[in-house]
Short mmCIF file of C-alpha atoms in Angstrom, two decimals:
data_model
loop_
_atom_site.label_atom_id
_atom_site.label_comp_id
_atom_site.label_asym_id
_atom_site.label_seq_id
_atom_site.Cartn_x
_atom_site.Cartn_y
_atom_site.Cartn_z
CA MET O 1429 21.72 12.51 -34.75
CA PHE O 1430 24.14 11.90 -31.54
CA PHE O 1431 22.91 9.97 -28.78
CA ASP O 1432 25.84 7.90 -26.95
CA PHE O 1433 23.36 5.78 -25.11
CA SER O 1434 24.15 4.12 -22.04
CA PHE O 1435 21.43 2.75 -18.95
CA LYS O 1436 20.96 6.41 -18.15
CA SER O 1437 20.00 8.23 -21.18
CA ALA O 1438 18.30 4.78 -22.11
CA THR O 1439 15.53 4.56 -20.10
CA LEU O 1440 15.44 8.50 -19.11
CA LEU O 1441 14.29 8.49 -23.38
CA ILE O 1442 11.53 5.59 -22.57
CA PHE O 1443 9.77 7.95 -20.48
CA PHE O 1444 10.46 10.96 -22.65
CA ILE O 1445 9.23 9.17 -25.23
CA HIS O 1446 6.22 8.18 -24.47
CA GLY O 1447 5.50 11.41 -22.39
CA ILE O 1448 5.67 13.13 -26.22
CA ILE O 1449 3.51 10.54 -27.28
CA PHE O 1450 0.31 10.29 -24.50
CA SER O 1451 0.56 14.48 -24.49
CA ILE O 1452 -0.37 14.25 -28.09
CA ILE O 1453 -2.58 11.53 -27.78
CA LEU O 1454 -4.70 13.45 -24.72
CA LEU O 1455 -4.67 16.67 -27.20
CA ARG O 1456 -6.25 15.28 -29.21
CA LYS O 1457 -8.42 14.38 -27.48
CA GLY O 1458 -9.14 17.63 -25.17
CA ILE O 1459 -9.74 18.90 -28.35
CA GLN O 1460 -12.12 16.64 -29.99
CA ALA O 1461 -14.39 15.59 -26.86
CA GLU O 1462 -14.18 19.28 -25.38
CA ASN O 1463 -12.19 18.70 -21.97
CA ARG O 1464 -10.12 20.74 -20.37
CA SER O 1465 -8.90 18.81 -18.02
CA ASN O 1466 -7.47 15.63 -20.67
CA ILE O 1467 -4.93 19.90 -22.21
CA TRP O 1468 -4.02 20.79 -19.55
CA LEU O 1469 -2.97 16.62 -18.66
CA ALA O 1470 -1.38 17.18 -22.00
CA ALA O 1471 0.58 20.25 -21.18
CA PHE O 1472 1.24 18.62 -17.95
CA ILE O 1473 2.62 15.29 -20.07
CA PHE O 1474 4.52 16.97 -22.53
CA LEU O 1475 6.31 19.85 -19.79
CA CYS O 1476 7.49 16.47 -17.53
CA SER O 1477 8.81 15.42 -20.63
CA LEU O 1478 10.77 18.21 -21.06
CA TYR O 1479 11.98 18.44 -17.43
CA ILE O 1480 13.85 15.61 -18.18
CA ALA O 1481 15.57 16.00 -21.30
CA PRO O 1482 18.03 18.19 -20.36
CA PHE O 1483 19.00 14.93 -17.79
CA MET O 1484 18.51 12.01 -20.92
CA PHE O 1485 20.57 14.37 -23.59
CA GLY O 1486 23.07 14.81 -20.59
CA TYR O 1487 24.27 11.09 -20.50
CA ALA O 1488 24.17 10.39 -24.37
CA GLY O 1489 26.46 13.59 -24.37
CA TRP O 1490 25.07 16.35 -26.18
CA TYR O 1491 26.92 18.64 -23.37
CA SER O 1492 30.38 17.79 -24.65
CA LYS O 1493 29.29 18.71 -28.66
CA LYS O 1494 28.88 22.31 -29.32
CA LEU O 1495 25.83 22.35 -31.57
CA TYR O 1496 24.20 20.45 -29.03
CA ARG O 1497 25.23 21.81 -26.78
CA GLU O 1498 24.18 25.48 -26.56
CA ILE O 1499 20.58 23.64 -28.34
CA LEU O 1500 20.49 22.13 -24.35
CA PHE O 1501 21.69 26.01 -23.09
CA PHE O 1502 19.69 28.00 -24.68
CA THR O 1503 16.33 26.15 -24.71
CA PRO O 1504 14.14 26.60 -21.67
CA PHE O 1505 13.88 23.07 -21.43
CA GLN O 1506 12.99 23.16 -17.11
CA GLN O 1507 9.68 25.16 -16.74
CA LEU O 1508 9.67 24.99 -13.29
CA PHE O 1509 8.01 28.33 -13.85
CA LEU O 1510 5.00 27.11 -15.89
CA LEU O 1511 4.91 23.62 -14.52
CA PRO O 1512 3.54 23.57 -11.08
CA PRO O 1513 -0.18 25.98 -12.16
CA VAL O 1514 -0.52 23.17 -15.11
CA ILE O 1515 -0.33 20.74 -11.92
CA TYR O 1516 -2.75 22.95 -10.49
CA PHE O 1517 -5.45 23.65 -13.36
CA TYR O 1518 -5.76 20.61 -14.51
CA ILE O 1519 -6.56 18.72 -11.04
CA LYS O 1520 -8.88 21.88 -10.34
CA ASN O 1521 -9.85 20.95 -13.83
CA THR O 1522 -10.90 16.89 -13.04
CA LEU O 1523 -12.49 17.52 -9.90
CA TYR O 1524 -14.33 20.56 -11.42
CA LYS O 1525 -15.24 19.49 -14.60
CA SER O 1526 -17.14 23.80 -14.51
CA PHE O 1527 -14.19 25.01 -13.77
CA LYS O 1528 -13.64 28.30 -16.07
CA SER O 1529 -10.24 29.82 -16.16
CA THR O 1530 -10.64 33.85 -16.15
CA LYS O 1531 -8.44 36.58 -16.59
CA LYS O 1532 -7.47 36.73 -13.36
CA ASP O 1533 -5.85 32.86 -13.69
CA SER O 1534 -3.64 34.60 -15.49
CA VAL O 1535 -0.97 36.10 -12.39
CA HIS O 1536 -0.55 32.30 -11.92
CA PHE O 1537 2.13 32.43 -15.90
CA ILE O 1538 3.55 35.28 -14.56
CA PRO O 1539 7.23 34.27 -13.71
CA ALA O 1540 7.05 31.56 -16.29
CA ILE O 1541 6.46 33.89 -19.11
CA ILE O 1542 9.42 36.60 -17.85
CA TYR O 1543 11.62 33.47 -17.63
CA LEU O 1544 10.81 32.24 -21.23
CA LEU O 1545 11.30 36.05 -22.16
CA TYR O 1546 14.82 35.96 -19.88
CA SER O 1547 15.45 32.50 -22.04
CA PHE O 1548 14.49 34.87 -25.29
CA ILE O 1549 16.23 37.62 -24.47
CA ILE O 1550 19.97 35.93 -23.73
CA LEU O 1551 19.39 34.03 -27.25
CA ILE O 1552 19.35 36.80 -28.92
CA ALA O 1553 22.19 38.30 -26.71
CA ASP O 1554 24.50 36.07 -27.34
CA LYS O 1555 23.88 34.63 -30.43
CA GLY O 1556 22.42 37.50 -32.64
CA ILE O 1557 23.57 40.64 -31.27
CA LEU O 1558 27.74 39.87 -29.49
CA ASP O 1559 30.21 38.35 -31.31
CA GLU O 1560 30.42 36.46 -28.34
CA TYR O 1561 29.19 34.52 -25.00
CA TYR O 1562 28.43 37.09 -22.60
CA PHE O 1563 25.79 35.94 -20.46
CA TYR O 1564 27.06 31.33 -21.41
CA ALA O 1565 30.93 32.11 -20.62
CA ASN O 1566 30.85 30.38 -17.48
CA GLY O 1567 30.48 27.44 -20.30
CA ARG O 1568 27.05 25.97 -17.38
CA ASP O 1569 22.49 25.58 -18.94
CA LYS O 1570 21.38 28.66 -17.11
CA ASP O 1571 17.90 26.11 -16.75
CA PHE O 1572 20.66 24.90 -13.67
CA ASP O 1573 21.30 28.26 -11.89
CA LEU O 1574 20.57 28.19 -7.71
CA TRP O 1575 18.65 30.63 -7.91
CA TYR O 1576 16.72 29.67 -10.90
CA GLN O 1577 16.31 26.04 -9.34
CA ILE O 1578 15.89 27.10 -5.64
CA ALA O 1579 12.26 29.57 -7.06
CA GLY O 1580 11.53 26.42 -9.08
CA PHE O 1581 11.71 24.01 -6.02
CA ILE O 1582 9.46 26.69 -3.85
CA SER O 1583 7.19 26.95 -6.02
CA MET O 1584 5.81 23.50 -6.98
CA ILE O 1585 5.42 22.08 -2.93
CA TYR O 1586 3.80 25.28 -3.32
CA TYR O 1587 0.96 24.63 -5.69
CA LEU O 1588 1.50 20.73 -4.76
CA VAL O 1589 0.80 21.97 -1.69
CA LEU O 1590 -2.59 24.07 -2.35
CA SER O 1591 -3.65 21.36 -5.39
CA LEU O 1592 -3.52 18.94 -1.29
CA LYS O 1593 -6.05 21.68 -0.04
CA MET O 1594 -8.04 21.37 -3.15
CA TYR O 1595 -8.77 17.89 -3.50
CA HIS O 1596 -9.66 17.45 0.55
CA HIS O 1597 -11.83 20.17 0.18
CA TYR O 1598 -14.05 18.59 -2.95
CA LYS O 1599 -13.25 15.27 -0.47
CA LYS O 1600 -15.63 16.51 2.44
CA THR O 1601 -17.88 18.48 -0.05
CA THR O 1602 -18.18 15.05 -1.84
CA TYR O 1603 -19.01 13.40 0.80
CA GLN O 1604 -21.71 16.27 1.90
CA THR O 1605 -23.26 15.64 -1.41
CA VAL O 1606 -23.77 12.74 -2.73
CA SER O 1607 -24.95 9.04 -1.75
CA TYR O 1608 -21.79 7.71 -3.87
CA ALA O 1609 -18.04 9.75 -3.03
CA ASP O 1610 -16.11 6.21 -3.42
CA SER O 1611 -16.15 6.28 -7.44
CA ILE O 1612 -15.69 10.11 -7.87
CA LEU O 1613 -13.25 10.46 -5.20
CA PHE O 1614 -10.51 10.30 -7.67
CA LYS O 1615 -7.90 8.78 -5.14
CA TRP O 1616 -5.06 8.49 -7.38
CA ILE O 1617 -4.80 11.96 -7.85
CA GLN O 1618 -4.15 13.05 -3.32
CA ARG O 1619 -2.23 9.66 -3.80
CA PHE O 1620 -0.30 10.98 -7.08
CA LEU O 1621 0.43 15.32 -4.99
CA ILE O 1622 1.94 13.00 -1.55
CA ALA O 1623 4.60 11.26 -3.69
CA PHE O 1624 5.72 14.09 -5.20
CA LEU O 1625 5.63 15.83 -1.79
CA LEU O 1626 7.55 13.20 -0.43
CA LEU O 1627 10.26 13.35 -3.87
CA LEU O 1628 10.67 16.89 -3.57
CA VAL O 1629 11.31 17.18 0.30
CA ILE O 1630 13.69 13.77 0.19
CA ARG O 1631 15.62 16.23 -2.97
CA LEU O 1632 15.99 18.60 0.05
CA LEU O 1633 17.13 16.36 2.97
CA PHE O 1634 19.69 14.90 0.00
CA PHE O 1635 21.33 17.72 -0.71
CA ILE O 1636 21.74 19.04 3.26
CA ILE O 1637 23.19 16.39 3.50
CA ASN O 1638 25.40 15.60 1.59
CA PRO O 1639 25.53 19.46 -1.02
CA GLU O 1640 27.71 17.63 -3.43
CA TRP O 1641 24.73 15.21 -4.24
CA GLY O 1642 24.24 18.78 -6.70
CA GLU O 1643 26.19 17.21 -9.11
CA PHE O 1644 25.34 16.12 -12.73
CA GLY O 1645 25.68 12.71 -12.20
CA ARG O 1646 23.97 12.39 -9.26
CA LYS O 1647 20.93 13.39 -10.02
CA TYR O 1648 20.20 10.08 -11.77
CA TRP O 1649 17.46 8.81 -9.33
CA TYR O 1650 15.98 12.14 -8.43
CA TYR O 1651 14.65 11.96 -12.22
CA LEU O 1652 14.28 8.37 -13.27
CA SER O 1653 11.70 8.94 -9.99
CA PHE O 1654 9.77 11.61 -11.30
CA SER O 1655 9.90 10.00 -15.12
CA ILE O 1656 7.50 6.70 -12.54
CA LEU O 1657 5.07 9.47 -10.93
CA PHE O 1658 5.10 11.45 -13.99
CA TYR O 1659 4.40 8.14 -15.87
CA TYR O 1660 1.75 7.20 -13.53
CA ILE O 1661 -0.83 10.24 -13.49
CA SER O 1662 -0.40 9.87 -16.95
CA ILE O 1663 -1.81 6.86 -17.14
CA SER O 1664 -4.16 7.09 -13.97
CA GLY O 1665 -5.23 10.40 -15.34
CA LEU O 1666 -5.80 8.24 -18.80
CA ILE O 1667 -7.96 6.47 -17.30
CA ASN O 1668 -9.86 8.15 -14.91
CA THR O 1669 -11.37 10.86 -17.52
CA ALA O 1670 -14.59 8.25 -18.57
CA LYS O 1671 -15.64 8.93 -14.06
CA ALA O 1672 -18.42 10.91 -13.40
CA ILE O 1673 -18.24 14.60 -11.79
CA ILE O 1674 -20.05 15.84 -9.16
CA PRO O 1675 -22.84 17.35 -11.03
CA PHE O 1676 -23.35 21.39 -9.28
CA HIS O 1677 -21.05 23.65 -8.20
CA THR O 1678 -20.12 23.30 -4.42
CA SER O 1679 -21.22 27.48 -3.40
CA ASP O 1680 -24.87 25.96 -4.30
CA VAL O 1681 -24.40 24.22 -0.96
CA PHE O 1682 -22.00 25.78 0.77
CA LYS O 1683 -22.06 30.25 0.42
CA PRO O 1684 -19.38 31.98 2.33
CA GLU O 1685 -20.84 33.69 5.25
CA PRO O 1686 -21.10 36.84 5.20
CA SER O 1687 -17.69 39.50 6.06
CA ASP O 1688 -19.15 41.73 8.42
CA ASP O 1689 -19.49 40.22 11.95
CA HIS O 1690 -22.78 42.16 12.82
CA GLU O 1691 -24.66 40.90 9.33
CA ALA O 1692 -23.20 38.18 10.18
CA LYS O 1693 -25.26 37.39 14.14
CA LYS O 1694 -27.81 38.76 12.30
CA ILE O 1695 -28.75 36.47 10.44
CA ILE O 1696 -27.60 33.97 12.58
CA GLU O 1697 -30.42 35.22 15.18
CA GLU O 1698 -33.08 35.22 12.43
CA GLU O 1699 -31.79 31.42 10.80
CA SER O 1700 -32.05 30.48 14.19
CA THR O 1701 -36.01 30.89 15.53
CA GLN O 1702 -36.57 29.63 11.64
CA GLU O 1703 -34.80 26.31 11.83
CA SER O 1704 -35.36 25.74 14.65
CA GLU O 1705 -38.92 25.15 14.09
CA GLN O 1706 -38.48 23.32 10.49
CA TYR O 1707 -35.33 21.47 12.39
CA GLU O 1708 -37.73 19.08 13.60
CA ILE O 1709 -39.72 18.35 11.34
CA LEU O 1710 -37.21 18.13 8.55
CA LYS O 1711 -35.74 14.81 10.77
CA SER O 1712 -38.89 12.73 10.96
CA LYS O 1713 -39.59 13.77 7.34
CA LEU O 1714 -35.87 12.20 5.79
CA LYS O 1715 -37.20 9.74 8.00
CA GLU O 1716 -40.46 8.55 6.63
CA LEU O 1717 -38.11 9.46 4.06
CA MET O 1718 -35.61 6.34 4.05
CA ILE O 1719 -37.60 4.24 5.54
CA THR O 1720 -41.08 3.71 3.97
CA ASP O 1721 -40.22 5.87 0.62
CA LYS O 1722 -36.20 3.53 0.92
CA VAL O 1723 -35.05 6.72 -2.07
CA PHE O 1724 -31.56 6.08 -0.73
CA LYS O 1725 -31.92 3.33 -3.46
CA ASN O 1726 -31.45 4.75 -5.60
CA PRO O 1727 -27.95 4.04 -6.89
CA THR O 1728 -26.95 7.88 -7.60
CA LEU O 1729 -28.75 10.56 -4.95
CA THR O 1730 -27.68 13.32 -4.24
CA LEU O 1731 -28.66 16.08 -1.08
CA PHE O 1732 -30.09 18.01 -4.23
CA ASP O 1733 -32.54 14.79 -4.73
CA LEU O 1734 -33.63 14.94 -1.41
CA ALA O 1735 -34.14 18.61 -1.34
CA GLN O 1736 -36.11 18.60 -3.35
CA ASP O 1737 -38.40 16.16 -2.62
CA LEU O 1738 -39.00 17.63 0.70
CA SER O 1739 -38.88 21.33 -0.95
CA THR O 1740 -36.16 23.11 1.23
CA THR O 1741 -32.30 23.73 0.57
CA PRO O 1742 -29.87 21.54 0.08
CA LYS O 1743 -27.12 23.10 2.74
CA MET O 1744 -30.35 23.19 6.02
CA ILE O 1745 -30.98 19.38 4.83
CA SER O 1746 -26.90 19.41 5.19
CA LYS O 1747 -27.06 20.54 8.32
CA VAL O 1748 -30.09 18.64 10.05
CA ILE O 1749 -28.74 15.20 8.52
CA ASN O 1750 -25.44 16.39 10.64
CA LYS O 1751 -26.43 17.65 13.61
CA GLY O 1752 -29.13 15.20 13.66
CA PHE O 1753 -27.91 12.00 12.61
CA LYS O 1754 -23.73 12.84 13.46
CA MET O 1755 -22.48 11.62 10.22
CA ASN O 1756 -22.44 13.31 6.28
CA PHE O 1757 -24.79 12.46 3.73
CA ASN O 1758 -23.09 9.58 2.25
CA ASP O 1759 -22.65 7.83 5.56
CA PHE O 1760 -26.27 8.59 5.89
CA ILE O 1761 -27.64 7.25 2.90
CA ASN O 1762 -24.86 4.41 3.34
CA THR O 1763 -25.76 4.33 7.27
CA TYR O 1764 -30.06 2.48 5.20
CA ARG O 1765 -28.51 1.06 2.80
CA SER O 1766 -26.52 -1.35 5.18
CA LYS O 1767 -29.95 -1.45 7.58
CA GLU O 1768 -31.43 -2.46 4.16
CA VAL O 1769 -28.72 -5.44 2.73
CA ILE O 1770 -28.96 -6.89 6.70
CA GLN O 1771 -32.72 -6.83 6.24
CA LYS O 1772 -32.63 -8.59 3.00
CA LEU O 1773 -30.36 -10.98 4.72
CA GLU O 1774 -32.61 -11.54 7.78
CA LEU O 1775 -35.22 -12.90 5.25
CA GLY O 1776 -33.13 -15.46 3.51
CA GLU O 1777 -32.68 -13.31 -0.41
CA ALA O 1778 -28.85 -14.78 -0.28
CA ASN O 1779 -31.17 -17.76 -0.55
CA LEU O 1780 -32.25 -16.17 -4.27
CA GLN O 1781 -29.14 -13.52 -6.07
CA THR O 1782 -25.48 -13.07 -4.36
CA LEU O 1783 -24.13 -10.74 -2.25
CA LEU O 1784 -23.35 -8.33 -4.91
CA GLY O 1785 -26.99 -8.70 -5.87
CA ILE O 1786 -28.69 -8.23 -2.93
CA ALA O 1787 -26.15 -4.66 -2.36
CA LEU O 1788 -26.81 -3.72 -6.00
CA ASP O 1789 -31.26 -3.14 -4.37
CA SER O 1790 -29.82 -1.95 -2.54
CA GLY O 1791 -28.66 0.93 -3.62
CA PHE O 1792 -24.49 0.97 -3.86
CA ASN O 1793 -23.43 0.83 -7.55
CA SER O 1794 -20.29 -1.22 -6.61
CA LYS O 1795 -18.57 -3.85 -4.76
CA SER O 1796 -15.35 -1.25 -3.18
CA THR O 1797 -18.37 0.90 -2.56
CA PHE O 1798 -20.57 -1.24 -0.66
CA ASN O 1799 -18.26 -3.54 1.72
CA ARG O 1800 -15.96 -0.05 2.60
CA ALA O 1801 -19.50 0.97 4.58
CA PHE O 1802 -21.55 -2.04 5.38
CA LYS O 1803 -17.81 -2.32 7.49
CA LYS O 1804 -18.64 1.09 8.67
CA HIS O 1805 -21.49 -0.01 9.74
CA THR O 1806 -21.06 -2.86 11.46
CA LEU O 1807 -16.99 -2.36 11.78
CA LEU O 1808 -18.00 -6.74 9.97
CA THR O 1809 -17.10 -7.36 6.60
CA PRO O 1810 -21.06 -8.44 5.02
CA LYS O 1811 -19.10 -12.27 4.14
CA GLU O 1812 -17.98 -12.21 8.22
CA PHE O 1813 -21.27 -10.51 8.90
CA ILE O 1814 -22.71 -13.43 6.96
CA LYS O 1815 -20.64 -16.21 8.97
CA THR O 1816 -21.11 -14.37 11.91
CA HIS O 1817 -25.14 -13.79 11.78
CA HIS O 1818 -26.93 -16.06 9.33
CA LYS O 1819 -25.19 -19.29 10.38
#
């Protein structure tokens, strides 16, 4: 097979081959473990590999050879309408393990299906029906038509923004429902989405400043950056698939408000009377659970656990913590854990076990979570606190 190895073609070839291998491994793992997140990730990596293929082959000289040029022309490598929703559904399946796609979700893939049909019609018309090229009379790859590139660019930005909004909702819900939020935040997802968005914005700015940047040869840096990004998410996704996910539906905690204003006011008035009676009682019971029973020592404590202990709803407990203690659930529990660590230090526990051992005994599930929570509570790192208060 003809392939002109150069610096540009060789570097993109490395990412292309790794991408194909990663996608096969993840697809296999996803099917075996019935893990939809892995399957979506495999699809994303495969599409990313196809996305850089025309430029990899272009730098390798394929557009100068008739047979290879036709392969590039008639194969829709750049799936600009399919890649964005695949990113979105991969992230949704990663954050919410209980999520299942419905028929309604298929609307996201209609533009990609239409473009595939368009590509198939071009192939049949130019190679099967007409004696000479009609669609490809201008000798330009349809994947790089201006309308398609702009539409794909807009679609990518839309789904990246949509994914960021979903992540922030997940983050907010996590802090409101579990005491080990830092362990399941998937911070790499946010970093990836922001980096991807910035890459697209930079590409847009360069095109506005210098329209000639649209020439084939000047796009290498963008495709190299794109390759590094999808390689990053490949490795990060593979490493983080074993992480725990929130084990319940967020709708169980935050139910949608009634759409009718009159109905909403009526419900709020009824609930406010009942809640005012329960509010102080629950607040004192919460303190008792923390101080006497020390339930915060459970490293996997959730809002549901407290609701069950106090025979009430998670929503009610969340309101009491938010309004009564001016904190979210995660910070509320970690504050008591930090106080427990301080108490143990004052009793000389540091002479008997390590600081990490004290933190784990107090309910923290990792050193990083302990350090962040302790500094948020005391404004000092654990080591700084010991030096200042326990010389």
